[in-house]
Each structure stands twice: as C-alpha cells, then as structure tokens.
JSON list of C-alpha atoms in Angstrom, two decimals:
[
{"chain": "A", "resi": 2, "resn": "UNK", "atom": "CA", "xyz": [13.72, 18.89, -1.97]},
{"chain": "A", "resi": 3, "resn": "UNK", "atom": "CA", "xyz": [14.36, 17.47, 1.60]},
{"chain": "A", "resi": 4, "resn": "UNK", "atom": "CA", "xyz": [16.74, 15.16, 3.47]},
{"chain": "A", "resi": 5, "resn": "UNK", "atom": "CA", "xyz": [14.73, 12.10, 2.61]},
{"chain": "A", "resi": 6, "resn": "UNK", "atom": "CA", "xyz": [15.36, 12.55, -0.93]},
{"chain": "A", "resi": 7, "resn": "UNK", "atom": "CA", "xyz": [19.11, 12.25, -0.55]},
{"chain": "A", "resi": 8, "resn": "UNK", "atom": "CA", "xyz": [19.02, 8.45, -0.89]},
{"chain": "A", "resi": 9, "resn": "UNK", "atom": "CA", "xyz": [17.99, 8.18, -4.45]},
{"chain": "A", "resi": 10, "resn": "UNK", "atom": "CA", "xyz": [18.44, 11.61, -5.92]},
{"chain": "A", "resi": 11, "resn": "UNK", "atom": "CA", "xyz": [21.99, 13.17, -5.85]},
{"chain": "A", "resi": 12, "resn": "UNK", "atom": "CA", "xyz": [20.70, 16.37, -7.25]},
{"chain": "A", "resi": 13, "resn": "UNK", "atom": "CA", "xyz": [18.71, 16.84, -3.98]},
{"chain": "A", "resi": 14, "resn": "UNK", "atom": "CA", "xyz": [21.77, 17.08, -1.71]},
{"chain": "A", "resi": 15, "resn": "UNK", "atom": "CA", "xyz": [22.66, 20.43, -0.14]},
{"chain": "A", "resi": 16, "resn": "UNK", "atom": "CA", "xyz": [26.15, 20.21, -1.68]},
{"chain": "A", "resi": 17, "resn": "UNK", "atom": "CA", "xyz": [24.61, 20.00, -5.15]},
{"chain": "A", "resi": 18, "resn": "UNK", "atom": "CA", "xyz": [22.32, 23.05, -4.57]},
{"chain": "A", "resi": 19, "resn": "UNK", "atom": "CA", "xyz": [25.23, 25.06, -3.19]},
{"chain": "A", "resi": 20, "resn": "UNK", "atom": "CA", "xyz": [27.40, 23.99, -6.30]},
{"chain": "A", "resi": 21, "resn": "UNK", "atom": "CA", "xyz": [24.57, 24.87, -8.65]},
{"chain": "A", "resi": 22, "resn": "UNK", "atom": "CA", "xyz": [24.20, 28.28, -7.04]},
{"chain": "A", "resi": 23, "resn": "UNK", "atom": "CA", "xyz": [27.88, 28.96, -7.51]},
{"chain": "A", "resi": 24, "resn": "UNK", "atom": "CA", "xyz": [27.94, 27.73, -11.11]},
{"chain": "A", "resi": 25, "resn": "UNK", "atom": "CA", "xyz": [25.00, 29.81, -12.14]},
{"chain": "A", "resi": 26, "resn": "UNK", "atom": "CA", "xyz": [26.38, 32.86, -10.62]},
{"chain": "A", "resi": 27, "resn": "UNK", "atom": "CA", "xyz": [29.86, 32.31, -12.25]},
{"chain": "A", "resi": 28, "resn": "UNK", "atom": "CA", "xyz": [28.11, 31.84, -15.58]},
{"chain": "A", "resi": 29, "resn": "UNK", "atom": "CA", "xyz": [25.98, 34.94, -15.72]},
{"chain": "A", "resi": 30, "resn": "UNK", "atom": "CA", "xyz": [26.80, 38.73, -15.70]},
{"chain": "A", "resi": 31, "resn": "UNK", "atom": "CA", "xyz": [24.50, 40.04, -12.96]},
{"chain": "A", "resi": 32, "resn": "UNK", "atom": "CA", "xyz": [24.75, 42.49, -10.23]},
{"chain": "A", "resi": 33, "resn": "UNK", "atom": "CA", "xyz": [22.38, 40.58, -8.03]},
{"chain": "A", "resi": 34, "resn": "UNK", "atom": "CA", "xyz": [23.18, 36.81, -7.48]},
{"chain": "A", "resi": 35, "resn": "UNK", "atom": "CA", "xyz": [20.65, 34.06, -8.21]},
{"chain": "A", "resi": 36, "resn": "UNK", "atom": "CA", "xyz": [20.21, 31.69, -5.34]},
{"chain": "A", "resi": 37, "resn": "UNK", "atom": "CA", "xyz": [18.20, 28.50, -5.18]},
{"chain": "A", "resi": 38, "resn": "UNK", "atom": "CA", "xyz": [16.65, 28.24, -1.69]},
{"chain": "A", "resi": 39, "resn": "UNK", "atom": "CA", "xyz": [15.59, 25.05, -0.20]},
{"chain": "A", "resi": 40, "resn": "UNK", "atom": "CA", "xyz": [13.69, 25.64, 2.97]},
{"chain": "A", "resi": 41, "resn": "UNK", "atom": "CA", "xyz": [12.50, 22.05, 3.31]},
{"chain": "A", "resi": 42, "resn": "UNK", "atom": "CA", "xyz": [16.10, 20.61, 3.02]},
{"chain": "A", "resi": 43, "resn": "UNK", "atom": "CA", "xyz": [16.57, 19.47, 6.53]},
{"chain": "A", "resi": 44, "resn": "UNK", "atom": "CA", "xyz": [13.10, 18.14, 7.09]},
{"chain": "A", "resi": 45, "resn": "UNK", "atom": "CA", "xyz": [11.97, 14.56, 6.27]},
{"chain": "A", "resi": 46, "resn": "UNK", "atom": "CA", "xyz": [8.85, 13.80, 4.44]},
{"chain": "A", "resi": 47, "resn": "UNK", "atom": "CA", "xyz": [6.64, 13.34, 7.60]},
{"chain": "A", "resi": 48, "resn": "UNK", "atom": "CA", "xyz": [7.90, 16.67, 8.90]},
{"chain": "A", "resi": 49, "resn": "UNK", "atom": "CA", "xyz": [6.89, 18.34, 5.63]},
{"chain": "A", "resi": 50, "resn": "UNK", "atom": "CA", "xyz": [3.43, 16.79, 5.94]},
{"chain": "A", "resi": 51, "resn": "UNK", "atom": "CA", "xyz": [3.29, 18.17, 9.53]},
{"chain": "A", "resi": 52, "resn": "UNK", "atom": "CA", "xyz": [4.33, 21.54, 8.36]},
{"chain": "A", "resi": 53, "resn": "UNK", "atom": "CA", "xyz": [1.50, 21.59, 5.69]},
{"chain": "A", "resi": 54, "resn": "UNK", "atom": "CA", "xyz": [-0.92, 20.34, 8.43]},
{"chain": "A", "resi": 55, "resn": "UNK", "atom": "CA", "xyz": [0.12, 23.15, 10.76]},
{"chain": "A", "resi": 56, "resn": "UNK", "atom": "CA", "xyz": [-0.95, 25.61, 8.25]},
{"chain": "A", "resi": 57, "resn": "UNK", "atom": "CA", "xyz": [-4.06, 23.65, 7.63]},
{"chain": "A", "resi": 58, "resn": "UNK", "atom": "CA", "xyz": [-3.02, 22.94, 4.02]},
{"chain": "A", "resi": 59, "resn": "UNK", "atom": "CA", "xyz": [-2.35, 19.27, 4.21]},
{"chain": "A", "resi": 60, "resn": "UNK", "atom": "CA", "xyz": [-5.20, 18.34, 1.69]},
{"chain": "A", "resi": 61, "resn": "UNK", "atom": "CA", "xyz": [-4.12, 21.12, -0.53]},
{"chain": "A", "resi": 62, "resn": "UNK", "atom": "CA", "xyz": [-0.50, 19.84, -0.62]},
{"chain": "A", "resi": 63, "resn": "UNK", "atom": "CA", "xyz": [-1.71, 16.29, -1.00]},
{"chain": "A", "resi": 64, "resn": "UNK", "atom": "CA", "xyz": [-3.95, 16.90, -3.92]},
{"chain": "A", "resi": 65, "resn": "UNK", "atom": "CA", "xyz": [-2.16, 19.63, -5.87]},
{"chain": "A", "resi": 66, "resn": "UNK", "atom": "CA", "xyz": [1.58, 19.13, -5.58]},
{"chain": "A", "resi": 67, "resn": "UNK", "atom": "CA", "xyz": [3.94, 17.09, -7.80]},
{"chain": "A", "resi": 68, "resn": "UNK", "atom": "CA", "xyz": [6.38, 14.53, -6.42]},
{"chain": "A", "resi": 69, "resn": "UNK", "atom": "CA", "xyz": [5.90, 11.66, -8.92]},
{"chain": "A", "resi": 70, "resn": "UNK", "atom": "CA", "xyz": [8.71, 10.90, -11.39]},
{"chain": "A", "resi": 71, "resn": "UNK", "atom": "CA", "xyz": [6.14, 10.19, -13.98]},
{"chain": "A", "resi": 72, "resn": "UNK", "atom": "CA", "xyz": [4.44, 13.63, -13.51]},
{"chain": "A", "resi": 73, "resn": "UNK", "atom": "CA", "xyz": [1.22, 12.62, -11.78]},
{"chain": "A", "resi": 74, "resn": "UNK", "atom": "CA", "xyz": [-0.08, 15.32, -9.50]},
{"chain": "A", "resi": 75, "resn": "UNK", "atom": "CA", "xyz": [-1.42, 14.47, -6.03]},
{"chain": "A", "resi": 76, "resn": "UNK", "atom": "CA", "xyz": [-0.84, 10.89, -4.89]},
{"chain": "A", "resi": 77, "resn": "UNK", "atom": "CA", "xyz": [1.11, 10.17, -8.09]},
{"chain": "A", "resi": 78, "resn": "UNK", "atom": "CA", "xyz": [1.66, 6.86, -9.73]},
{"chain": "A", "resi": 79, "resn": "UNK", "atom": "CA", "xyz": [2.14, 5.11, -6.47]},
{"chain": "A", "resi": 80, "resn": "UNK", "atom": "CA", "xyz": [4.97, 3.07, -7.99]},
{"chain": "A", "resi": 81, "resn": "UNK", "atom": "CA", "xyz": [8.01, 5.21, -8.36]},
{"chain": "A", "resi": 82, "resn": "UNK", "atom": "CA", "xyz": [10.56, 5.81, -5.55]},
{"chain": "A", "resi": 83, "resn": "UNK", "atom": "CA", "xyz": [9.44, 9.43, -5.11]},
{"chain": "A", "resi": 84, "resn": "UNK", "atom": "CA", "xyz": [5.78, 8.43, -4.65]},
{"chain": "A", "resi": 85, "resn": "UNK", "atom": "CA", "xyz": [6.75, 5.71, -2.24]},
{"chain": "A", "resi": 86, "resn": "UNK", "atom": "CA", "xyz": [8.82, 8.26, -0.19]},
{"chain": "A", "resi": 87, "resn": "UNK", "atom": "CA", "xyz": [5.93, 10.76, -0.16]},
{"chain": "A", "resi": 88, "resn": "UNK", "atom": "CA", "xyz": [3.39, 8.02, 0.77]},
{"chain": "A", "resi": 89, "resn": "UNK", "atom": "CA", "xyz": [5.49, 6.65, 3.63]},
{"chain": "A", "resi": 90, "resn": "UNK", "atom": "CA", "xyz": [6.09, 10.15, 4.99]},
{"chain": "A", "resi": 91, "resn": "UNK", "atom": "CA", "xyz": [2.35, 10.73, 5.06]},
{"chain": "A", "resi": 92, "resn": "UNK", "atom": "CA", "xyz": [1.57, 7.38, 6.65]},
{"chain": "A", "resi": 93, "resn": "UNK", "atom": "CA", "xyz": [4.31, 7.92, 9.32]},
{"chain": "A", "resi": 94, "resn": "UNK", "atom": "CA", "xyz": [2.97, 11.48, 10.07]},
{"chain": "A", "resi": 95, "resn": "UNK", "atom": "CA", "xyz": [-0.69, 10.34, 10.42]},
{"chain": "A", "resi": 96, "resn": "UNK", "atom": "CA", "xyz": [0.31, 7.43, 12.65]},
{"chain": "A", "resi": 97, "resn": "UNK", "atom": "CA", "xyz": [2.70, 9.63, 14.83]},
{"chain": "A", "resi": 98, "resn": "UNK", "atom": "CA", "xyz": [1.29, 13.27, 14.71]},
{"chain": "A", "resi": 99, "resn": "UNK", "atom": "CA", "xyz": [2.40, 14.44, 18.08]},
{"chain": "A", "resi": 100, "resn": "UNK", "atom": "CA", "xyz": [5.85, 13.16, 17.75]},
{"chain": "A", "resi": 101, "resn": "UNK", "atom": "CA", "xyz": [6.51, 14.45, 14.29]},
{"chain": "A", "resi": 102, "resn": "UNK", "atom": "CA", "xyz": [5.05, 17.88, 15.20]},
{"chain": "A", "resi": 103, "resn": "UNK", "atom": "CA", "xyz": [7.36, 17.94, 18.27]},
{"chain": "A", "resi": 104, "resn": "UNK", "atom": "CA", "xyz": [10.42, 17.06, 16.01]},
{"chain": "A", "resi": 105, "resn": "UNK", "atom": "CA", "xyz": [9.33, 19.77, 13.49]},
{"chain": "A", "resi": 106, "resn": "UNK", "atom": "CA", "xyz": [8.87, 22.36, 16.23]},
{"chain": "A", "resi": 107, "resn": "UNK", "atom": "CA", "xyz": [12.47, 21.67, 17.49]},
{"chain": "A", "resi": 108, "resn": "UNK", "atom": "CA", "xyz": [13.82, 22.10, 13.96]},
{"chain": "A", "resi": 109, "resn": "UNK", "atom": "CA", "xyz": [12.09, 25.29, 12.92]},
{"chain": "A", "resi": 110, "resn": "UNK", "atom": "CA", "xyz": [10.41, 26.67, 16.18]},
{"chain": "A", "resi": 111, "resn": "UNK", "atom": "CA", "xyz": [7.12, 26.55, 14.46]},
{"chain": "A", "resi": 112, "resn": "UNK", "atom": "CA", "xyz": [4.83, 26.41, 17.48]}
]
C-alpha cells in the first residue's frame, strides 16, 4: 500500500488502515494488540522502485511480487489499474533515477 493507490482503492488509505486496526483490536480478546503496519504508505510507486533498487532488489521485486488485480505475479496483466500504476512508477523511476532517489532520501533518510 502506498500513497499512489489512494486514487482508486479506498482500502489503501491511511484512515482505513487505522480504522481496521481499531476494529480488529476491539473485536478480539488479546493482551497484545494486532497492528497492520504500512511502511510504504507515504511513498509513491517510483519511490518504492527506488527503495528496491537501493537494496539491489529491483529485479526480485519486479519479477516476484504481486500487484495485479487479476493475480498475475511480476509485470501482471498490464491492463488493470494496479498494473498501470506499477508500470508507470517503474517507467518514471527509470527515467528520473537521481531525482526519485533524492525524494526518497528526504522522506526516509535512506542514504
């Protein structure tokens, strides 16, 4: 989940995740709370690609992760909105690596 997903996926909003955390914890009897953590929430798709690249895992993430609404791993179906967002993020990152890395660094003090 990240900020780019907000536009078409209301369950990817930070408010939704916070509400889900609260609802789950109200509905269970546990001494330790359950928390859904979204470390990528405030990054856009290009910055997520930059983060993967900074750990030298860009190709692993590209080939082995799932974004596609149809369940296709890797580059996906290339037709659904999720695949489009992922693809556009990668294209933007590859065309603007230095700028995207600088933006990522400002957000998370990576480098």
